[in-house]
Amino acid sequence: MLERIRIVLCETSHPGNIGAVARAMKTMGLGRLVLVNPKDYPSADATARASGADDVLATAEVVSNLDAALAGVSYAVGTSARLRRIPMPQLDPRESARQLVAEAATQEVAVLFGRERSGLSNAEIDRCHALVNIPANPDYQSLNLGAAAQVICYELRMAMLAATATSGTEEAVAHQPATGEHLESFFGHLEAALLEIGFLDPKQSQSMLRRLRRLFQRARPDDTEIHILRGILSRAQAAARKDPEAG
Ligand code: SAH
């Protein structure tokens, strides 16, 4: 199941950190590394810090945006050095690893790591279902990127070992949540439809859309449910076109 877990590094500045993450991953049995716009890569520093894990670097995907990094992913968590005032689940590494490993039994999942200086952007956090914080010294909470990845990968390994030990009793997972791409195109449709029927005020649309995004990310709709929701939106749009006063 660890092969369905990808580690995504967003705009890493120091190539040495990329190597350190590759090594952290390999020691814990993970292999899928995705680099979004790394500042300086490939690099001899990355290879040196990866030590014997240069195979993880060799197969790392370098992509230019988050959509590409999250292709096929239906559950993503973002790691953050500080707890943020955001209405979304905030988990510790152990809880999040349990959830990630359970999801990875049937689907692609991702763990996002932010920039050394500024962490993850709001747009990146918007793509996540939960935030993960390593509960560190409150006076000094920011771990080095490679060190943070090591903690998360260790917890993933422990969760995988625990899940394997109990896999005889594992229930079949019937629910298959839609991938991020399908959810994103639904959000695009939702925004267009809510503007068209006059529900959204263009001035406040971003905060409203962010709330709606959280609602659907919590609900984890599957493809059939997305199809139904989009059908409702299309009908509402058609009705508003026939009777512009109706909205
Ligand atoms: N100044 C940045 C810190 C970035 S550290 C900030 O305040 O967000 C670089 C990355 O390492 C973070 O984006 C996160 O992915 C990871 N990281 C560092 N410390 C962490 C912690 N205590 N818990 C979870 N992730 C952490």
XYZ file of C-alpha atoms and ligand atoms in Angstrom:
273
model
C 0.000 0.000 0.000
C 2.978 2.354 0.475
C 3.388 2.456 -3.319
C 0.129 4.391 -3.570
C 1.460 7.100 -1.252
C 3.326 9.897 -3.004
C 5.429 12.516 -1.294
C 5.056 15.921 -2.950
C 7.628 18.664 -2.317
C 6.431 22.142 -3.295
C 9.065 24.540 -4.648
C 11.933 23.279 -2.531
C 14.846 25.767 -2.489
C 17.702 23.600 -1.278
C 18.518 20.526 -3.345
C 20.177 18.964 -0.283
C 16.733 18.785 1.311
C 15.375 16.888 -1.690
C 18.132 14.312 -1.224
C 17.400 14.094 2.498
C 13.706 13.469 1.784
C 14.585 10.735 -0.729
C 16.689 9.027 1.922
C 13.968 9.417 4.569
C 11.496 7.834 2.166
C 13.645 4.903 1.159
C 14.515 3.953 4.739
C 10.773 3.667 5.429
C 9.876 1.804 2.242
C 8.395 4.678 0.239
C 9.495 5.347 -3.315
C 7.270 7.824 -5.085
C 8.623 11.376 -4.965
C 7.092 14.295 -6.891
C 8.851 17.663 -7.102
C 6.817 20.739 -7.966
C 9.069 23.427 -9.466
C 12.220 22.693 -7.459
C 14.530 25.734 -7.484
C 17.744 23.854 -8.216
C 17.356 20.306 -9.467
C 18.897 17.931 -10.529
C 21.867 18.740 -8.372
C 24.977 17.065 -7.016
C 23.905 18.201 -3.522
C 20.652 16.280 -3.815
C 22.454 13.121 -4.923
C 25.039 13.454 -2.139
C 22.373 13.867 0.570
C 20.312 10.995 -0.849
C 23.246 8.702 -0.171
C 22.081 5.227 -1.251
C 18.596 6.472 -2.096
C 19.531 7.929 -5.473
C 17.110 5.452 -7.096
C 14.273 7.423 -5.466
C 15.714 10.595 -7.048
C 16.172 8.869 -10.394
C 12.477 8.011 -10.565
C 11.274 11.299 -9.017
C 8.828 13.189 -11.202
C 9.469 16.885 -11.746
C 6.274 18.799 -12.551
C 5.393 22.455 -13.024
C 2.145 22.649 -11.082
C 0.132 21.039 -8.324
C -2.516 19.641 -10.678
C 0.139 17.489 -12.306
C 1.559 16.482 -8.926
C -1.860 15.379 -7.692
C -2.989 13.588 -10.859
C -5.115 10.596 -9.852
C -5.004 11.482 -6.130
C -8.232 11.291 -4.152
C -6.937 12.046 -0.651
C -4.206 14.541 0.209
C -2.804 15.961 3.427
C -0.610 19.023 3.844
C 2.120 19.220 6.463
C 2.490 22.474 8.334
C 4.931 23.711 10.942
C 2.170 25.666 12.607
C -1.472 24.970 13.243
C -3.485 27.305 11.110
C -6.796 28.924 11.784
C -8.487 27.026 9.019
C -11.729 25.087 9.425
C -10.353 21.732 8.320
C -9.214 18.628 10.183
C -5.788 19.032 11.789
C -4.179 15.721 12.645
C -0.996 14.578 14.278
C 1.368 12.407 12.204
C 0.083 9.152 13.762
C -3.586 9.827 13.081
C -2.848 11.054 9.599
C -0.659 8.034 8.802
C -3.467 5.693 9.845
C -5.855 7.525 7.551
C -3.396 7.707 4.641
C -2.563 4.002 4.865
C -6.259 3.065 5.047
C -7.029 5.193 1.981
C -3.981 3.859 0.138
C -5.424 0.349 0.310
C -7.539 1.285 -2.692
C -6.585 4.740 -3.928
C -3.760 7.140 -4.669
C -2.910 9.488 -1.801
C -0.416 12.326 -1.319
C 1.472 14.104 1.449
C 2.479 17.697 0.645
C 5.514 19.453 2.076
C 6.010 23.206 1.794
C 8.813 25.635 1.027
C 11.651 26.004 3.502
C 10.830 29.667 4.106
C 7.101 29.979 3.761
C 5.607 26.493 3.939
C 2.531 25.656 1.844
C 0.456 28.332 0.085
C -3.277 28.733 0.716
C -4.012 27.382 -2.760
C -2.009 24.263 -1.931
C -3.791 23.837 1.405
C -7.108 24.190 -0.437
C -6.304 20.948 -2.243
C -5.831 19.023 1.031
C -8.359 17.104 3.089
C -6.457 17.595 6.342
C -3.415 19.342 7.767
C -0.723 17.492 9.673
C 1.368 19.112 12.348
C 4.262 17.430 14.114
C 3.681 18.549 17.700
C 7.088 20.078 18.351
C 8.485 22.524 20.898
C 5.964 25.404 20.859
C 8.889 27.841 20.955
C 10.600 26.232 17.967
C 8.232 24.239 15.824
C 9.797 24.318 12.419
C 11.683 21.148 11.555
C 14.078 20.896 8.649
C 12.207 19.598 5.598
C 14.135 16.310 5.550
C 13.580 15.796 9.278
C 9.843 16.470 8.950
C 9.644 13.995 6.071
C 11.449 11.399 8.186
C 8.895 11.698 10.992
C 5.969 11.407 8.571
C 7.498 8.483 6.643
C 8.254 6.649 9.894
C 4.632 7.001 10.995
C 3.489 5.784 7.581
C 5.649 2.712 7.979
C 4.347 2.014 11.485
C 0.755 2.429 10.286
C 1.424 0.129 7.340
C 2.904 -2.547 9.645
C -0.085 -2.265 11.997
C -2.543 -2.469 9.100
C -0.780 -5.494 7.611
C -0.897 -7.262 10.978
C -4.679 -6.848 11.135
C -5.375 -7.185 7.418
C -7.201 -10.495 7.927
C -10.027 -8.545 9.479
C -9.875 -5.662 6.989
C -13.278 -4.776 5.623
C -13.765 -4.401 1.913
C -13.789 -0.721 1.027
C -16.955 -0.110 -0.952
C -16.779 3.656 -1.176
C -14.439 5.010 -3.879
C -14.170 8.774 -3.519
C -13.667 10.750 -6.723
C -10.161 11.868 -7.615
C -8.987 15.440 -7.065
C -9.319 16.185 -10.802
C -12.986 15.235 -10.816
C -13.596 17.240 -7.670
C -11.777 20.261 -9.157
C -13.886 20.223 -12.304
C -16.982 19.923 -10.103
C -15.812 23.002 -8.129
C -15.381 24.871 -11.436
C -18.933 23.939 -12.448
C -20.265 24.852 -8.996
C -18.707 28.318 -9.168
C -20.000 28.969 -12.692
C -23.492 27.754 -11.812
C -23.726 29.675 -8.536
C -22.705 32.873 -10.333
C -25.129 32.201 -13.163
C -28.140 31.591 -10.923
C -27.270 34.712 -8.929
C -26.453 32.938 -5.674
C -22.811 34.022 -5.516
C -21.815 37.598 -4.992
C -18.660 37.919 -7.117
C -17.110 40.035 -4.329
C -17.487 37.335 -1.683
C -17.304 34.372 -3.963
C -13.840 33.243 -2.845
C -14.685 32.840 0.833
C -18.002 31.171 0.006
C -16.313 28.826 -2.462
C -13.669 27.945 0.091
C -16.394 26.961 2.581
C -18.188 24.872 -0.032
C -14.891 23.271 -0.992
C -14.350 22.177 2.622
C -17.876 20.790 2.803
C -17.380 18.580 -0.264
C -13.882 17.581 0.780
C -15.350 16.368 4.074
C -18.105 14.467 2.314
C -15.725 12.707 -0.141
C -18.317 12.260 -2.908
C -17.757 9.432 -5.392
C -18.081 9.810 -9.171
C -21.775 8.919 -9.225
C -22.535 11.511 -6.566
C -20.510 14.151 -8.445
C -22.477 13.260 -11.558
C -25.764 13.795 -9.706
C -24.583 17.111 -8.249
C -23.459 18.319 -11.677
C -26.821 17.286 -13.100
C -28.547 19.461 -10.491
C -26.257 22.383 -11.342
C -26.941 22.031 -15.068
C -30.695 21.995 -14.461
C -30.451 25.087 -12.261
C -28.421 26.849 -14.957
C -30.942 25.899 -17.640
C -33.806 27.146 -15.449
C -32.033 30.445 -14.786
C -31.472 30.942 -18.530
C -35.163 30.389 -19.253
C -36.290 32.702 -16.476
C -33.540 35.190 -15.616
C -35.680 36.628 -12.781
C -35.927 33.247 -11.063
C -32.479 33.528 -9.443
N 8.361 28.887 7.959
C 7.640 27.790 7.439
C 8.333 26.515 7.819
C 8.593 25.687 6.688
S 9.520 24.262 7.121
C 6.222 27.783 7.968
O 5.970 28.480 8.938
O 5.356 27.102 7.460
C 9.371 23.391 5.588
C 8.317 22.322 5.569
O 8.674 21.263 6.477
C 6.932 22.753 5.971
O 6.243 23.396 4.925
C 6.323 21.409 6.314
O 6.007 20.731 5.126
C 7.483 20.687 7.002
N 7.490 20.892 8.467
C 8.425 21.536 9.208
N 8.100 21.503 10.524
C 6.945 20.824 10.620
C 6.081 20.461 11.713
N 6.344 20.792 12.979
N 4.961 19.748 11.418
C 4.653 19.415 10.152
N 5.421 19.742 9.085
C 6.549 20.429 9.319
